[in-house]
Amino acid sequence: MSKYLELLPAVDVSSGMAVRLTQGVSDTEESFGSPIDAAQTWINAGSEWIHLVDLDAAFERGNNRLIIQEVVAGCKGAKIQLSGGIVDQQSLEAALATGATRVNLATPALANMDWVLGAISEFGDQIAVGLDVRGSTLIGRGSSKEVGDLEEILEQLEQAGCARYIVTDVAKDGMLQGPNLELLRQVLSKTNRPVVASGGISSLEDISKLCQLVSSGLEGAILGKALYAKRFSLVQALELTGK
């Protein structure tokens, strides 16, 4: 179990550029320039991780595989958590081939649970599973496609030995209204595996609240819009975690 909250600055890639979304909706993109430059900014500030997302793959409108490979190769000294449209064997193999430290299976992949369980069995700690939640229902990010009940699917993943979960309240994502602590506590109470929080973090106070969940198994937090909107600096956030 981690002794401090790991912070994972997000670099979301669309049409080759770093962007941010609101509530994971595809037409809310705000551009922030080169993905490699964005990642390097966070590494220079002290980040050990980058949460790298291929938004075009996530929204099934193409992919940024070449750019993603360049970012992974260029992020010397940092670990990469890769996400975005990893829903079948082909997309999983392409993601792993980038050399990313671990990859995040997208919530829609859970509609094919047999494949997910096989990937967990084969690749172990290289696999995290994204749990995008609205209420008590797992739902594909940026869509209205319901995948199933959170607790029922979590129980199946637990039995399969899933190594890690990335938990997002999609209603909070990009809204700068604070993380859903109740949802995180709910998931933490159902697993002994590490959990990474995503969505809604807007202030240093939010990070302080998340730090209080580390003893319960919260391993990390993905930082997105708050960093790009300069609500606080990554250096300030890292100092707060006691790293």
PDB file of C-alpha atoms in Angstrom:
ATOM      1  CA  MET A   1       0.000   0.000   0.000  1.00  0.00           C
ATOM      2  CA  SER A   2       1.267   3.456  -0.904  1.00  0.00           C
ATOM      3  CA  LYS A   3       2.327   5.681   1.994  1.00  0.00           C
ATOM      4  CA  TYR A   4       1.435   8.854   0.116  1.00  0.00           C
ATOM      5  CA  LEU A   5      -1.044   9.886  -2.557  1.00  0.00           C
ATOM      6  CA  GLU A   6       0.479   9.514  -6.026  1.00  0.00           C
ATOM      7  CA  LEU A   7      -0.508  12.320  -8.387  1.00  0.00           C
ATOM      8  CA  LEU A   8      -1.001  11.605 -12.080  1.00  0.00           C
ATOM      9  CA  PRO A   9      -1.279  14.741 -14.242  1.00  0.00           C
ATOM     10  CA  ALA A  10      -3.471  14.007 -17.247  1.00  0.00           C
ATOM     11  CA  VAL A  11      -2.505  14.584 -20.860  1.00  0.00           C
ATOM     12  CA  ASP A  12      -5.577  14.010 -23.060  1.00  0.00           C
ATOM     13  CA  VAL A  13      -4.769  13.791 -26.776  1.00  0.00           C
ATOM     14  CA  SER A  14      -7.176  14.686 -29.584  1.00  0.00           C
ATOM     15  CA  SER A  15      -6.132  15.267 -33.213  1.00  0.00           C
ATOM     16  CA  GLY A  16      -2.531  15.254 -32.049  1.00  0.00           C
ATOM     17  CA  MET A  17      -3.014  18.024 -29.484  1.00  0.00           C
ATOM     18  CA  ALA A  18      -3.332  18.086 -25.693  1.00  0.00           C
ATOM     19  CA  VAL A  19      -6.904  19.016 -24.736  1.00  0.00           C
ATOM     20  CA  ARG A  20      -9.254  18.986 -21.763  1.00  0.00           C
ATOM     21  CA  LEU A  21     -12.935  18.027 -21.709  1.00  0.00           C
ATOM     22  CA  THR A  22     -15.923  18.801 -19.513  1.00  0.00           C
ATOM     23  CA  GLN A  23     -17.752  15.715 -18.167  1.00  0.00           C
ATOM     24  CA  GLY A  24     -15.930  13.630 -20.780  1.00  0.00           C
ATOM     25  CA  VAL A  25     -18.096  15.054 -23.570  1.00  0.00           C
ATOM     26  CA  SER A  26     -16.403  15.069 -26.971  1.00  0.00           C
ATOM     27  CA  ASP A  27     -17.437  18.542 -28.173  1.00  0.00           C
ATOM     28  CA  THR A  28     -16.150  20.397 -25.070  1.00  0.00           C
ATOM     29  CA  GLU A  29     -12.471  20.270 -25.979  1.00  0.00           C
ATOM     30  CA  GLU A  30     -10.123  23.082 -25.019  1.00  0.00           C
ATOM     31  CA  SER A  31      -6.637  22.872 -26.559  1.00  0.00           C
ATOM     32  CA  PHE A  32      -3.404  23.129 -24.574  1.00  0.00           C
ATOM     33  CA  GLY A  33      -0.792  22.542 -27.295  1.00  0.00           C
ATOM     34  CA  SER A  34       1.720  19.736 -27.761  1.00  0.00           C
ATOM     35  CA  PRO A  35       1.124  16.544 -25.739  1.00  0.00           C
ATOM     36  CA  ILE A  36       4.863  15.970 -25.392  1.00  0.00           C
ATOM     37  CA  ASP A  37       5.387  19.506 -24.062  1.00  0.00           C
ATOM     38  CA  ALA A  38       2.448  19.116 -21.672  1.00  0.00           C
ATOM     39  CA  ALA A  39       3.808  15.837 -20.318  1.00  0.00           C
ATOM     40  CA  GLN A  40       7.310  17.249 -19.976  1.00  0.00           C
ATOM     41  CA  THR A  41       5.976  20.233 -18.033  1.00  0.00           C
ATOM     42  CA  TRP A  42       4.533  17.914 -15.379  1.00  0.00           C
ATOM     43  CA  ILE A  43       7.649  15.723 -15.287  1.00  0.00           C
ATOM     44  CA  ASN A  44       9.850  18.799 -14.842  1.00  0.00           C
ATOM     45  CA  ALA A  45       7.616  19.840 -11.928  1.00  0.00           C
ATOM     46  CA  GLY A  46       8.329  16.533 -10.204  1.00  0.00           C
ATOM     47  CA  SER A  47       5.616  14.149 -11.351  1.00  0.00           C
ATOM     48  CA  GLU A  48       6.502  10.448 -11.367  1.00  0.00           C
ATOM     49  CA  TRP A  49       3.430   9.554 -13.437  1.00  0.00           C
ATOM     50  CA  ILE A  50       1.558  10.788 -16.509  1.00  0.00           C
ATOM     51  CA  HIS A  51      -2.032   9.719 -17.183  1.00  0.00           C
ATOM     52  CA  LEU A  52      -2.047   9.674 -20.997  1.00  0.00           C
ATOM     53  CA  VAL A  53      -5.400   9.443 -22.798  1.00  0.00           C
ATOM     54  CA  ASP A  54      -6.143   8.895 -26.496  1.00  0.00           C
ATOM     55  CA  LEU A  55      -9.484  10.691 -26.711  1.00  0.00           C
ATOM     56  CA  ASP A  56     -10.027   9.927 -30.385  1.00  0.00           C
ATOM     57  CA  ALA A  57      -9.741   6.206 -29.629  1.00  0.00           C
ATOM     58  CA  ALA A  58     -12.064   6.642 -26.642  1.00  0.00           C
ATOM     59  CA  PHE A  59     -14.716   8.266 -28.838  1.00  0.00           C
ATOM     60  CA  GLU A  60     -14.202   5.780 -31.700  1.00  0.00           C
ATOM     61  CA  ARG A  61     -13.214   8.477 -34.186  1.00  0.00           C
ATOM     62  CA  GLY A  62      -9.694   7.300 -34.983  1.00  0.00           C
ATOM     63  CA  ASN A  63      -6.587   7.219 -32.844  1.00  0.00           C
ATOM     64  CA  ASN A  64      -3.343   9.019 -31.997  1.00  0.00           C
ATOM     65  CA  ARG A  65      -1.113   5.958 -31.729  1.00  0.00           C
ATOM     66  CA  LEU A  66       1.966   7.546 -33.284  1.00  0.00           C
ATOM     67  CA  ILE A  67       1.723  10.598 -31.006  1.00  0.00           C
ATOM     68  CA  ILE A  68       1.047   8.350 -28.012  1.00  0.00           C
ATOM     69  CA  GLN A  69       4.171   6.303 -28.817  1.00  0.00           C
ATOM     70  CA  GLU A  70       6.213   9.500 -29.096  1.00  0.00           C
ATOM     71  CA  VAL A  71       4.963  10.767 -25.729  1.00  0.00           C
ATOM     72  CA  VAL A  72       5.701   7.448 -24.004  1.00  0.00           C
ATOM     73  CA  ALA A  73       9.173   7.321 -25.557  1.00  0.00           C
ATOM     74  CA  GLY A  74       9.838  10.959 -24.674  1.00  0.00           C
ATOM     75  CA  CYS A  75       8.793  10.746 -21.029  1.00  0.00           C
ATOM     76  CA  LYS A  76      12.129   9.658 -19.646  1.00  0.00           C
ATOM     77  CA  GLY A  77      12.090   9.052 -15.917  1.00  0.00           C
ATOM     78  CA  ALA A  78       8.303   8.982 -15.654  1.00  0.00           C
ATOM     79  CA  LYS A  79       5.791   6.144 -15.677  1.00  0.00           C
ATOM     80  CA  ILE A  80       2.837   6.176 -18.050  1.00  0.00           C
ATOM     81  CA  GLN A  81      -0.714   5.090 -17.366  1.00  0.00           C
ATOM     82  CA  LEU A  82      -2.348   4.820 -20.805  1.00  0.00           C
ATOM     83  CA  SER A  83      -6.080   5.080 -21.338  1.00  0.00           C
ATOM     84  CA  GLY A  84      -8.574   5.640 -24.126  1.00  0.00           C
ATOM     85  CA  GLY A  85     -10.557   3.152 -26.180  1.00  0.00           C
ATOM     86  CA  ILE A  86      -8.880  -0.009 -24.870  1.00  0.00           C
ATOM     87  CA  VAL A  87     -11.845  -2.329 -25.316  1.00  0.00           C
ATOM     88  CA  ASP A  88     -10.599  -5.429 -27.172  1.00  0.00           C
ATOM     89  CA  GLN A  89      -7.506  -7.509 -27.854  1.00  0.00           C
ATOM     90  CA  GLN A  90      -6.292  -5.374 -30.761  1.00  0.00           C
ATOM     91  CA  SER A  91      -6.477  -2.087 -28.852  1.00  0.00           C
ATOM     92  CA  LEU A  92      -4.949  -3.725 -25.759  1.00  0.00           C
ATOM     93  CA  GLU A  93      -1.992  -5.090 -27.698  1.00  0.00           C
ATOM     94  CA  ALA A  94      -1.447  -1.713 -29.375  1.00  0.00           C
ATOM     95  CA  ALA A  95      -1.524   0.009 -25.972  1.00  0.00           C
ATOM     96  CA  LEU A  96       0.929  -2.430 -24.391  1.00  0.00           C
ATOM     97  CA  ALA A  97       3.228  -2.121 -27.416  1.00  0.00           C
ATOM     98  CA  THR A  98       3.786   1.570 -26.637  1.00  0.00           C
ATOM     99  CA  GLY A  99       5.785   0.581 -23.562  1.00  0.00           C
ATOM    100  CA  ALA A 100       3.374   2.227 -21.136  1.00  0.00           C
ATOM    101  CA  THR A 101       3.807   1.118 -17.524  1.00  0.00           C
ATOM    102  CA  ARG A 102       0.177   0.095 -17.310  1.00  0.00           C
ATOM    103  CA  VAL A 103      -2.969   0.443 -19.384  1.00  0.00           C
ATOM    104  CA  ASN A 104      -6.509   1.223 -18.341  1.00  0.00           C
ATOM    105  CA  LEU A 105      -9.282  -0.892 -19.811  1.00  0.00           C
ATOM    106  CA  ALA A 106     -12.151   1.421 -20.704  1.00  0.00           C
ATOM    107  CA  THR A 107     -15.492   0.977 -18.966  1.00  0.00           C
ATOM    108  CA  PRO A 108     -17.288  -0.102 -22.203  1.00  0.00           C
ATOM    109  CA  ALA A 109     -14.931  -3.121 -22.311  1.00  0.00           C
ATOM    110  CA  LEU A 110     -16.795  -4.457 -19.271  1.00  0.00           C
ATOM    111  CA  ALA A 111     -19.678  -5.361 -21.585  1.00  0.00           C
ATOM    112  CA  ASN A 112     -17.352  -8.182 -22.702  1.00  0.00           C
ATOM    113  CA  MET A 113     -16.456  -9.458 -19.257  1.00  0.00           C
ATOM    114  CA  ASP A 114     -14.937 -12.736 -20.463  1.00  0.00           C
ATOM    115  CA  TRP A 115     -12.332 -10.815 -22.450  1.00  0.00           C
ATOM    116  CA  VAL A 116     -11.630  -8.436 -19.539  1.00  0.00           C
ATOM    117  CA  LEU A 117     -11.122 -11.324 -17.132  1.00  0.00           C
ATOM    118  CA  GLY A 118      -8.768 -12.973 -19.632  1.00  0.00           C
ATOM    119  CA  ALA A 119      -6.722  -9.784 -19.980  1.00  0.00           C
ATOM    120  CA  ILE A 120      -6.468  -9.471 -16.196  1.00  0.00           C
ATOM    121  CA  SER A 121      -5.293 -13.073 -15.970  1.00  0.00           C
ATOM    122  CA  GLU A 122      -2.711 -12.672 -18.730  1.00  0.00           C
ATOM    123  CA  PHE A 123      -1.242  -9.261 -17.941  1.00  0.00           C
ATOM    124  CA  GLY A 124      -1.756  -8.842 -14.189  1.00  0.00           C
ATOM    125  CA  ASP A 125      -0.414  -5.590 -12.772  1.00  0.00           C
ATOM    126  CA  GLN A 126      -0.105  -4.058 -16.249  1.00  0.00           C
ATOM    127  CA  ILE A 127      -3.899  -3.808 -16.311  1.00  0.00           C
ATOM    128  CA  ALA A 128      -6.099  -1.291 -14.507  1.00  0.00           C
ATOM    129  CA  VAL A 129      -9.858  -1.236 -15.024  1.00  0.00           C
ATOM    130  CA  GLY A 130     -11.713   2.041 -15.426  1.00  0.00           C
ATOM    131  CA  LEU A 131     -14.941   2.348 -13.464  1.00  0.00           C
ATOM    132  CA  ASP A 132     -16.828   5.332 -14.897  1.00  0.00           C
ATOM    133  CA  VAL A 133     -19.839   5.782 -12.667  1.00  0.00           C
ATOM    134  CA  ARG A 134     -23.069   7.739 -12.801  1.00  0.00           C
ATOM    135  CA  GLY A 135     -25.082   7.098  -9.660  1.00  0.00           C
ATOM    136  CA  SER A 136     -24.634   3.366  -9.072  1.00  0.00           C
ATOM    137  CA  THR A 137     -24.320   2.493 -12.765  1.00  0.00           C
ATOM    138  CA  LEU A 138     -21.204   1.991 -14.869  1.00  0.00           C
ATOM    139  CA  ILE A 139     -21.526   4.007 -18.052  1.00  0.00           C
ATOM    140  CA  GLY A 140     -19.290   4.603 -21.057  1.00  0.00           C
ATOM    141  CA  ARG A 141     -17.566   8.000 -20.789  1.00  0.00           C
ATOM    142  CA  GLY A 142     -19.173  10.573 -23.075  1.00  0.00           C
ATOM    143  CA  SER A 143     -22.080   8.256 -23.889  1.00  0.00           C
ATOM    144  CA  SER A 144     -25.340   7.079 -22.407  1.00  0.00           C
ATOM    145  CA  LYS A 145     -24.481   3.384 -22.839  1.00  0.00           C
ATOM    146  CA  GLU A 146     -24.959   1.643 -19.514  1.00  0.00           C
ATOM    147  CA  VAL A 147     -22.610  -1.277 -18.831  1.00  0.00           C
ATOM    148  CA  GLY A 148     -24.003  -2.602 -15.567  1.00  0.00           C
ATOM    149  CA  ASP A 149     -24.303  -2.185 -11.809  1.00  0.00           C
ATOM    150  CA  LEU A 150     -21.113  -0.980 -10.104  1.00  0.00           C
ATOM    151  CA  GLU A 151     -21.188  -3.403  -7.176  1.00  0.00           C
ATOM    152  CA  GLU A 152     -22.063  -6.448  -9.290  1.00  0.00           C
ATOM    153  CA  ILE A 153     -19.270  -5.840 -11.788  1.00  0.00           C
ATOM    154  CA  LEU A 154     -16.782  -4.913  -9.074  1.00  0.00           C
ATOM    155  CA  GLU A 155     -17.472  -8.260  -7.399  1.00  0.00           C
ATOM    156  CA  GLN A 156     -16.659 -10.094 -10.642  1.00  0.00           C
ATOM    157  CA  LEU A 157     -13.444  -8.116 -11.082  1.00  0.00           C
ATOM    158  CA  GLU A 158     -12.440  -8.821  -7.489  1.00  0.00           C
ATOM    159  CA  GLN A 159     -12.903 -12.549  -7.980  1.00  0.00           C
ATOM    160  CA  ALA A 160     -10.696 -12.353 -11.076  1.00  0.00           C
ATOM    161  CA  GLY A 161      -7.909 -10.614  -9.134  1.00  0.00           C
ATOM    162  CA  CYS A 162      -8.021  -7.230 -10.883  1.00  0.00           C
ATOM    163  CA  ALA A 163      -4.870  -5.366  -9.847  1.00  0.00           C
ATOM    164  CA  ARG A 164      -6.151  -1.776  -9.763  1.00  0.00           C
ATOM    165  CA  TYR A 165      -9.211   0.415 -10.364  1.00  0.00           C
ATOM    166  CA  ILE A 166      -9.519   3.945 -11.745  1.00  0.00           C
ATOM    167  CA  VAL A 167     -12.749   5.407 -10.405  1.00  0.00           C
ATOM    168  CA  THR A 168     -14.464   8.384 -12.039  1.00  0.00           C
ATOM    169  CA  ASP A 169     -17.755  10.068 -11.238  1.00  0.00           C
ATOM    170  CA  VAL A 170     -18.542  11.189 -14.790  1.00  0.00           C
ATOM    171  CA  ALA A 171     -20.827  13.942 -13.498  1.00  0.00           C
ATOM    172  CA  LYS A 172     -17.814  15.474 -11.726  1.00  0.00           C
ATOM    173  CA  ASP A 173     -15.241  15.091 -14.520  1.00  0.00           C
ATOM    174  CA  GLY A 174     -13.893  18.455 -15.666  1.00  0.00           C
ATOM    175  CA  MET A 175     -16.409  20.380 -13.543  1.00  0.00           C
ATOM    176  CA  LEU A 176     -13.979  21.546 -10.821  1.00  0.00           C
ATOM    177  CA  GLN A 177     -16.589  20.819  -8.144  1.00  0.00           C
ATOM    178  CA  GLY A 178     -14.629  18.402  -5.979  1.00  0.00           C
ATOM    179  CA  PRO A 179     -14.235  14.614  -6.108  1.00  0.00           C
ATOM    180  CA  ASN A 180     -16.995  12.198  -5.127  1.00  0.00           C
ATOM    181  CA  LEU A 181     -15.565  11.025  -1.799  1.00  0.00           C
ATOM    182  CA  GLU A 182     -18.613   8.894  -1.028  1.00  0.00           C
ATOM    183  CA  LEU A 183     -18.148   6.922  -4.273  1.00  0.00           C
ATOM    184  CA  LEU A 184     -14.463   6.422  -3.534  1.00  0.00           C
ATOM    185  CA  ARG A 185     -15.206   5.186  -0.010  1.00  0.00           C
ATOM    186  CA  GLN A 186     -17.801   2.805  -1.437  1.00  0.00           C
ATOM    187  CA  VAL A 187     -15.301   1.242  -3.850  1.00  0.00           C
ATOM    188  CA  LEU A 188     -12.500   1.181  -1.247  1.00  0.00           C
ATOM    189  CA  SER A 189     -14.770  -0.727   1.124  1.00  0.00           C
ATOM    190  CA  LYS A 190     -15.255  -3.456  -1.504  1.00  0.00           C
ATOM    191  CA  THR A 191     -11.606  -4.057  -2.452  1.00  0.00           C
ATOM    192  CA  ASN A 192      -8.127  -4.434  -1.022  1.00  0.00           C
ATOM    193  CA  ARG A 193      -6.653  -3.469  -4.388  1.00  0.00           C
ATOM    194  CA  PRO A 194      -5.269   0.025  -5.070  1.00  0.00           C
ATOM    195  CA  VAL A 195      -7.745   2.639  -6.286  1.00  0.00           C
ATOM    196  CA  VAL A 196      -6.962   5.772  -8.294  1.00  0.00           C
ATOM    197  CA  ALA A 197      -9.389   8.699  -8.064  1.00  0.00           C
ATOM    198  CA  SER A 198     -10.403  10.681 -11.137  1.00  0.00           C
ATOM    199  CA  GLY A 199     -12.749  13.585 -11.751  1.00  0.00           C
ATOM    200  CA  GLY A 200     -13.664  16.825 -10.034  1.00  0.00           C
ATOM    201  CA  ILE A 201     -10.438  17.710  -8.217  1.00  0.00           C
ATOM    202  CA  SER A 202     -10.391  21.487  -8.070  1.00  0.00           C
ATOM    203  CA  SER A 203      -8.309  22.633  -5.103  1.00  0.00           C
ATOM    204  CA  LEU A 204      -5.544  21.779  -2.683  1.00  0.00           C
ATOM    205  CA  GLU A 205      -8.278  21.161  -0.118  1.00  0.00           C
ATOM    206  CA  ASP A 206      -9.652  18.409  -2.363  1.00  0.00           C
ATOM    207  CA  ILE A 207      -6.214  16.793  -2.459  1.00  0.00           C
ATOM    208  CA  SER A 208      -5.992  16.996   1.332  1.00  0.00           C
ATOM    209  CA  LYS A 209      -9.307  15.157   1.593  1.00  0.00           C
ATOM    210  CA  LEU A 210      -8.066  12.472  -0.795  1.00  0.00           C
ATOM    211  CA  CYS A 211      -4.851  12.092   1.214  1.00  0.00           C
ATOM    212  CA  GLN A 212      -7.027  11.062   4.161  1.00  0.00           C
ATOM    213  CA  LEU A 213      -8.188   8.036   2.142  1.00  0.00           C
ATOM    214  CA  VAL A 214      -4.668   6.693   1.509  1.00  0.00           C
ATOM    215  CA  SER A 215      -4.851   4.528   4.648  1.00  0.00           C
ATOM    216  CA  SER A 216      -8.032   2.989   3.211  1.00  0.00           C
ATOM    217  CA  GLY A 217      -6.292   2.028  -0.034  1.00  0.00           C
ATOM    218  CA  LEU A 218      -6.505   5.115  -2.221  1.00  0.00           C
ATOM    219  CA  GLU A 219      -3.259   5.001  -4.183  1.00  0.00           C
ATOM    220  CA  GLY A 220      -3.439   8.004  -6.468  1.00  0.00           C
ATOM    221  CA  ALA A 221      -5.395  10.829  -8.029  1.00  0.00           C
ATOM    222  CA  ILE A 222      -5.556  12.004 -11.631  1.00  0.00           C
ATOM    223  CA  LEU A 223      -5.230  15.771 -11.978  1.00  0.00           C
ATOM    224  CA  GLY A 224      -6.654  17.398 -15.083  1.00  0.00           C
ATOM    225  CA  LYS A 225      -8.518  20.625 -15.564  1.00  0.00           C
ATOM    226  CA  ALA A 226      -7.462  22.142 -12.228  1.00  0.00           C
ATOM    227  CA  LEU A 227      -3.802  22.053 -13.274  1.00  0.00           C
ATOM    228  CA  TYR A 228      -4.463  23.443 -16.738  1.00  0.00           C
ATOM    229  CA  ALA A 229      -6.698  26.163 -15.277  1.00  0.00           C
ATOM    230  CA  LYS A 230      -3.901  26.974 -12.799  1.00  0.00           C
ATOM    231  CA  ARG A 231      -6.100  26.468  -9.725  1.00  0.00           C
ATOM    232  CA  PHE A 232      -2.878  25.341  -8.040  1.00  0.00           C
ATOM    233  CA  SER A 233       0.555  24.214  -9.169  1.00  0.00           C
ATOM    234  CA  LEU A 234       1.714  20.620  -9.355  1.00  0.00           C
ATOM    235  CA  VAL A 235       4.584  21.505  -7.035  1.00  0.00           C
ATOM    236  CA  GLN A 236       2.098  22.709  -4.395  1.00  0.00           C
ATOM    237  CA  ALA A 237       0.031  19.548  -4.812  1.00  0.00           C
ATOM    238  CA  LEU A 238       3.048  17.257  -4.531  1.00  0.00           C
ATOM    239  CA  GLU A 239       4.207  19.022  -1.368  1.00  0.00           C
ATOM    240  CA  LEU A 240       0.777  18.465   0.143  1.00  0.00           C
ATOM    241  CA  THR A 241       0.928  14.709  -0.407  1.00  0.00           C
ATOM    242  CA  GLY A 242       4.064  14.422   1.708  1.00  0.00           C
ATOM    243  CA  LYS A 243       5.936  12.685  -1.084  1.00  0.00           C
TER     244      LYS A 243
END
